[in-house]
């Protein structure tokens, strides 16, 4: 399948869904985006969602790729329409086929849809200003002067960071299912996730990850945290 944005061949990835369903999604790493047929993203299992999050952490980069003004459905060739949605007061966007063949969504908006991204509070932004003068917008990649702005002056996205509460919930679900079946739920996530439940409630993986400080030099807080989380999760399943 060709990418709706750059028209290069996408990568197929077979994933598990809820109730033992199986399906294939398409991803374009250069565009940092996924194509989901119909409602596949809603049927992802916790293990598959975490696998996608690790992939995003391993392949996210700044500056962000730009999308064309007109994106085409890879099935029918129709122009995709921009859709706006919200989950837990966090807004995200995607491009959907008018004939319901599926939708195209960036890595960043996928994370917002899954409640993995949250805006910083005014208090947190003020604390950030004490140590950092400038950050990069996690949505468009533009530079944001924290002394003058509390949001991106170009795309108006709030300054955001990775929120681990939802990941903690998924890790707990996986562990409960593994305990009930007496075997790992997914080969990529063995029973080492037992100790992950306690660790995922905070940023302890960052505190012991020297590479995070190098990543944070890019001033993209979400990308730096994602890369740290991907390394931490990778160590768990090694």
Short mmCIF file of C-alpha atoms in Angstrom, two decimals:
data_model
loop_
_atom_site.label_atom_id
_atom_site.label_comp_id
_atom_site.label_asym_id
_atom_site.label_seq_id
_atom_site.Cartn_x
_atom_site.Cartn_y
_atom_site.Cartn_z
CA UNK A 1 0.00 0.00 0.00
CA UNK A 2 1.23 3.53 -0.80
CA UNK A 3 1.46 6.25 1.84
CA UNK A 4 -1.36 8.83 1.49
CA UNK A 5 1.20 11.61 1.98
CA UNK A 6 4.48 10.72 0.22
CA UNK A 7 3.22 7.85 -2.03
CA UNK A 8 6.08 5.55 -1.06
CA UNK A 9 5.37 1.92 -0.16
CA UNK A 10 4.25 1.57 3.44
CA UNK A 11 5.36 -1.18 5.84
CA UNK A 12 2.80 -3.83 6.80
CA UNK A 13 2.68 -4.84 10.45
CA UNK A 14 0.53 -7.68 11.77
CA UNK A 15 -0.83 -6.99 15.25
CA UNK A 16 -3.15 -8.63 17.73
CA UNK A 17 -6.47 -7.10 18.61
CA UNK A 18 -8.90 -7.58 21.43
CA UNK A 19 -10.80 -10.88 21.63
CA UNK A 20 -7.93 -12.61 19.74
CA UNK A 21 -8.55 -10.66 16.54
CA UNK A 22 -5.69 -10.24 14.08
CA UNK A 23 -5.21 -7.43 11.61
CA UNK A 24 -2.54 -5.63 9.61
CA UNK A 25 -1.80 -1.92 9.87
CA UNK A 26 0.35 0.17 7.53
CA UNK A 27 3.02 2.60 8.67
CA UNK A 28 5.21 5.16 6.96
CA UNK A 29 8.32 5.85 9.00
CA UNK A 30 9.53 8.87 6.94
CA UNK A 31 6.14 10.56 7.44
CA UNK A 32 5.88 9.31 11.05
CA UNK A 33 2.28 8.21 10.49
CA UNK A 34 -0.03 5.18 10.50
CA UNK A 35 -2.84 4.09 8.19
CA UNK A 36 -5.63 2.15 9.93
CA UNK A 37 -8.39 0.40 7.99
CA UNK A 38 -11.74 1.47 9.38
CA UNK A 39 -11.65 1.17 13.18
CA UNK A 40 -8.57 -1.01 13.67
CA UNK A 41 -6.96 1.45 16.09
CA UNK A 42 -9.93 1.06 18.44
CA UNK A 43 -9.48 -2.73 18.51
CA UNK A 44 -5.78 -2.79 19.39
CA UNK A 45 -4.86 -5.00 22.33
CA UNK A 46 -2.82 -3.42 25.17
CA UNK A 47 0.26 -5.38 24.03
CA UNK A 48 -0.08 -4.12 20.44
CA UNK A 49 -0.60 -0.54 21.60
CA UNK A 50 2.59 -0.69 23.65
CA UNK A 51 4.45 -2.21 20.69
CA UNK A 52 3.36 0.73 18.54
CA UNK A 53 4.41 3.14 21.26
CA UNK A 54 7.86 1.56 21.41
CA UNK A 55 8.12 1.81 17.63
CA UNK A 56 7.22 5.50 17.79
CA UNK A 57 9.87 6.02 20.46
CA UNK A 58 12.48 4.28 18.32
CA UNK A 59 11.62 6.19 15.14
CA UNK A 60 10.45 9.66 16.19
CA UNK A 61 12.65 12.56 15.22
CA UNK A 62 12.69 16.33 14.94
CA UNK A 63 11.93 18.32 12.87
CA UNK A 64 8.51 16.88 12.13
CA UNK A 65 7.65 15.83 8.56
CA UNK A 66 5.12 18.00 6.76
CA UNK A 67 1.90 16.69 5.22
CA UNK A 68 0.63 17.70 1.79
CA UNK A 69 -2.44 19.88 1.45
CA UNK A 70 -4.23 17.00 -0.27
CA UNK A 71 -3.89 13.43 0.99
CA UNK A 72 -5.26 10.54 -1.06
CA UNK A 73 -6.97 7.35 0.08
CA UNK A 74 -4.69 4.42 -0.87
CA UNK A 75 -7.74 2.30 -1.77
CA UNK A 76 -10.12 4.51 -3.75
CA UNK A 77 -7.97 7.57 -4.53
CA UNK A 78 -10.44 9.98 -2.96
CA UNK A 79 -9.14 13.02 -1.12
CA UNK A 80 -8.97 12.46 2.63
CA UNK A 81 -10.89 14.88 4.84
CA UNK A 82 -9.45 16.37 8.00
CA UNK A 83 -11.29 15.30 11.16
CA UNK A 84 -11.03 16.74 14.66
CA UNK A 85 -11.65 14.72 17.80
CA UNK A 86 -11.00 14.86 21.53
CA UNK A 87 -10.15 12.39 24.28
CA UNK A 88 -9.99 13.44 27.93
CA UNK A 89 -9.80 17.13 26.96
CA UNK A 90 -6.87 16.50 24.58
CA UNK A 91 -7.57 17.42 20.95
CA UNK A 92 -6.19 15.35 18.07
CA UNK A 93 -6.66 15.23 14.31
CA UNK A 94 -6.56 12.63 11.54
CA UNK A 95 -7.47 12.35 7.86
CA UNK A 96 -10.30 9.98 6.93
CA UNK A 97 -11.56 8.47 3.70
CA UNK A 98 -15.05 9.71 2.79
CA UNK A 99 -15.88 6.15 1.70
CA UNK A 100 -14.88 4.77 5.14
CA UNK A 101 -11.85 2.81 3.92
CA UNK A 102 -9.78 4.00 6.86
CA UNK A 103 -7.82 6.94 8.22
CA UNK A 104 -4.32 8.39 8.31
CA UNK A 105 -2.90 9.67 11.60
CA UNK A 106 0.48 10.98 12.70
CA UNK A 107 2.51 9.32 15.45
CA UNK A 108 1.94 12.33 17.71
CA UNK A 109 -1.84 12.41 17.24
CA UNK A 110 -2.04 8.63 17.70
CA UNK A 111 -0.36 9.06 21.09
CA UNK A 112 -2.84 11.80 21.99
CA UNK A 113 -5.76 9.58 20.94
CA UNK A 114 -4.46 6.83 23.25
CA UNK A 115 -4.08 9.27 26.21
CA UNK A 116 -0.28 9.02 26.16
CA UNK A 117 0.23 12.78 25.80
CA UNK A 118 -0.91 15.50 28.17
CA UNK A 119 -0.44 19.28 28.16
CA UNK A 120 1.74 20.76 30.87
CA UNK A 121 -0.12 22.70 33.54
CA UNK A 122 0.64 26.43 34.07
CA UNK A 123 2.58 25.50 37.22
CA UNK A 124 4.67 22.93 35.30
CA UNK A 125 5.36 25.43 32.52
CA UNK A 126 6.55 27.97 35.07
CA UNK A 127 8.86 25.38 36.62
CA UNK A 128 10.17 24.52 33.16
CA UNK A 129 10.97 28.17 32.49
CA UNK A 130 13.38 28.15 35.40
CA UNK A 131 15.70 25.70 33.64
CA UNK A 132 14.81 25.81 29.91
CA UNK A 133 14.46 28.92 27.76
CA UNK A 134 13.22 27.23 24.61
CA UNK A 135 11.49 23.99 23.58
CA UNK A 136 10.39 22.54 20.26
CA UNK A 137 6.68 22.04 19.59
CA UNK A 138 5.93 18.32 19.60
CA UNK A 139 3.25 18.87 16.98
CA UNK A 140 4.93 20.98 14.28
CA UNK A 141 8.54 21.14 15.49
CA UNK A 142 8.70 24.95 15.69
CA UNK A 143 10.77 26.65 18.38
CA UNK A 144 8.79 27.97 21.34
CA UNK A 145 10.26 30.68 23.57
CA UNK A 146 8.97 29.77 27.02
CA UNK A 147 9.58 33.26 28.35
CA UNK A 148 7.08 34.68 25.86
CA UNK A 149 4.71 31.78 25.13
CA UNK A 150 2.77 29.06 26.92
CA UNK A 151 1.83 27.34 23.65
CA UNK A 152 3.23 27.07 20.13
CA UNK A 153 2.80 30.48 18.43
CA UNK A 154 2.59 28.77 15.01
CA UNK A 155 0.18 25.82 15.35
CA UNK A 156 -1.18 26.82 18.80
CA UNK A 157 -0.59 23.34 20.25
CA UNK A 158 -0.05 23.30 24.03
CA UNK A 159 3.37 22.39 25.39
CA UNK A 160 3.03 18.69 26.13
CA UNK A 161 4.84 15.78 27.71
CA UNK A 162 4.52 12.00 27.84
CA UNK A 163 2.00 10.82 30.44
CA UNK A 164 2.68 7.31 31.75
CA UNK A 165 -0.57 6.68 33.61
CA UNK A 166 -2.23 4.96 30.64
CA UNK A 167 0.83 2.80 29.99
CA UNK A 168 0.80 1.75 33.63
CA UNK A 169 -2.84 0.68 33.25
CA UNK A 170 -2.01 -1.40 30.15
CA UNK A 171 0.96 -3.05 31.84
CA UNK A 172 -1.27 -3.98 34.76
CA UNK A 173 -3.87 -5.46 32.37
CA UNK A 174 -1.21 -7.57 30.69
CA UNK A 175 0.11 -8.85 33.99
CA UNK A 176 -3.38 -9.79 35.21
CA UNK A 177 -4.07 -11.68 31.98
CA UNK A 178 -0.72 -13.45 32.20
CA UNK A 179 -1.38 -14.48 35.81
CA UNK A 180 -4.78 -15.86 34.82
CA UNK A 181 -3.41 -17.95 31.96
CA UNK A 182 -0.11 -18.89 33.64
CA UNK A 183 1.75 -17.96 30.45
CA UNK A 184 2.82 -14.76 28.69
CA UNK A 185 0.05 -12.94 26.86
CA UNK A 186 2.36 -11.81 24.09
CA UNK A 187 5.80 -13.03 23.10
CA UNK A 188 7.05 -9.44 22.98
CA UNK A 189 5.97 -8.74 26.55
CA UNK A 190 6.87 -11.60 28.91
CA UNK A 191 6.28 -11.73 32.64
CA UNK A 192 8.99 -9.20 33.36
CA UNK A 193 6.11 -6.72 33.14
CA UNK A 194 5.27 -7.63 36.73
CA UNK A 195 7.83 -5.18 38.03
CA UNK A 196 6.91 -2.62 35.38
CA UNK A 197 3.65 -1.75 37.10
CA UNK A 198 5.41 -0.01 39.98
CA UNK A 199 8.06 1.65 37.82
CA UNK A 200 5.66 3.00 35.21
CA UNK A 201 3.91 5.23 37.75
CA UNK A 202 6.75 7.75 37.47
CA UNK A 203 9.76 8.64 35.35
CA UNK A 204 12.25 6.35 37.09
CA UNK A 205 13.36 5.02 33.69
CA UNK A 206 14.53 8.55 32.83
CA UNK A 207 16.43 9.09 36.05
CA UNK A 208 18.75 6.17 35.23
CA UNK A 209 18.97 6.80 31.47
CA UNK A 210 21.96 8.98 30.60
CA UNK A 211 20.92 9.03 26.94
CA UNK A 212 17.74 10.90 27.87
CA UNK A 213 19.76 14.00 28.68
CA UNK A 214 21.30 13.93 25.22
CA UNK A 215 17.88 13.47 23.61
CA UNK A 216 16.44 16.35 25.65
CA UNK A 217 18.99 18.67 24.05
CA UNK A 218 16.67 18.68 21.02
CA UNK A 219 14.16 20.48 23.29
CA UNK A 220 11.34 18.18 22.12
CA UNK A 221 10.10 16.92 25.47
CA UNK A 222 7.76 14.26 24.05
CA UNK A 223 10.37 12.76 21.71
CA UNK A 224 13.01 12.67 24.46
CA UNK A 225 10.62 10.90 26.85
CA UNK A 226 9.41 8.50 24.13
CA UNK A 227 12.94 7.43 23.28
CA UNK A 228 13.67 6.87 26.97
CA UNK A 229 10.50 4.83 27.43
CA UNK A 230 11.28 2.75 24.31
CA UNK A 231 14.74 1.89 25.66
CA UNK A 232 13.29 1.06 29.08
CA UNK A 233 10.55 -1.18 27.62
CA UNK A 234 13.10 -2.81 25.32
CA UNK A 235 15.25 -3.72 28.34
CA UNK A 236 12.23 -5.31 30.02
CA UNK A 237 11.53 -7.66 27.14
CA UNK A 238 15.14 -8.41 26.24
#
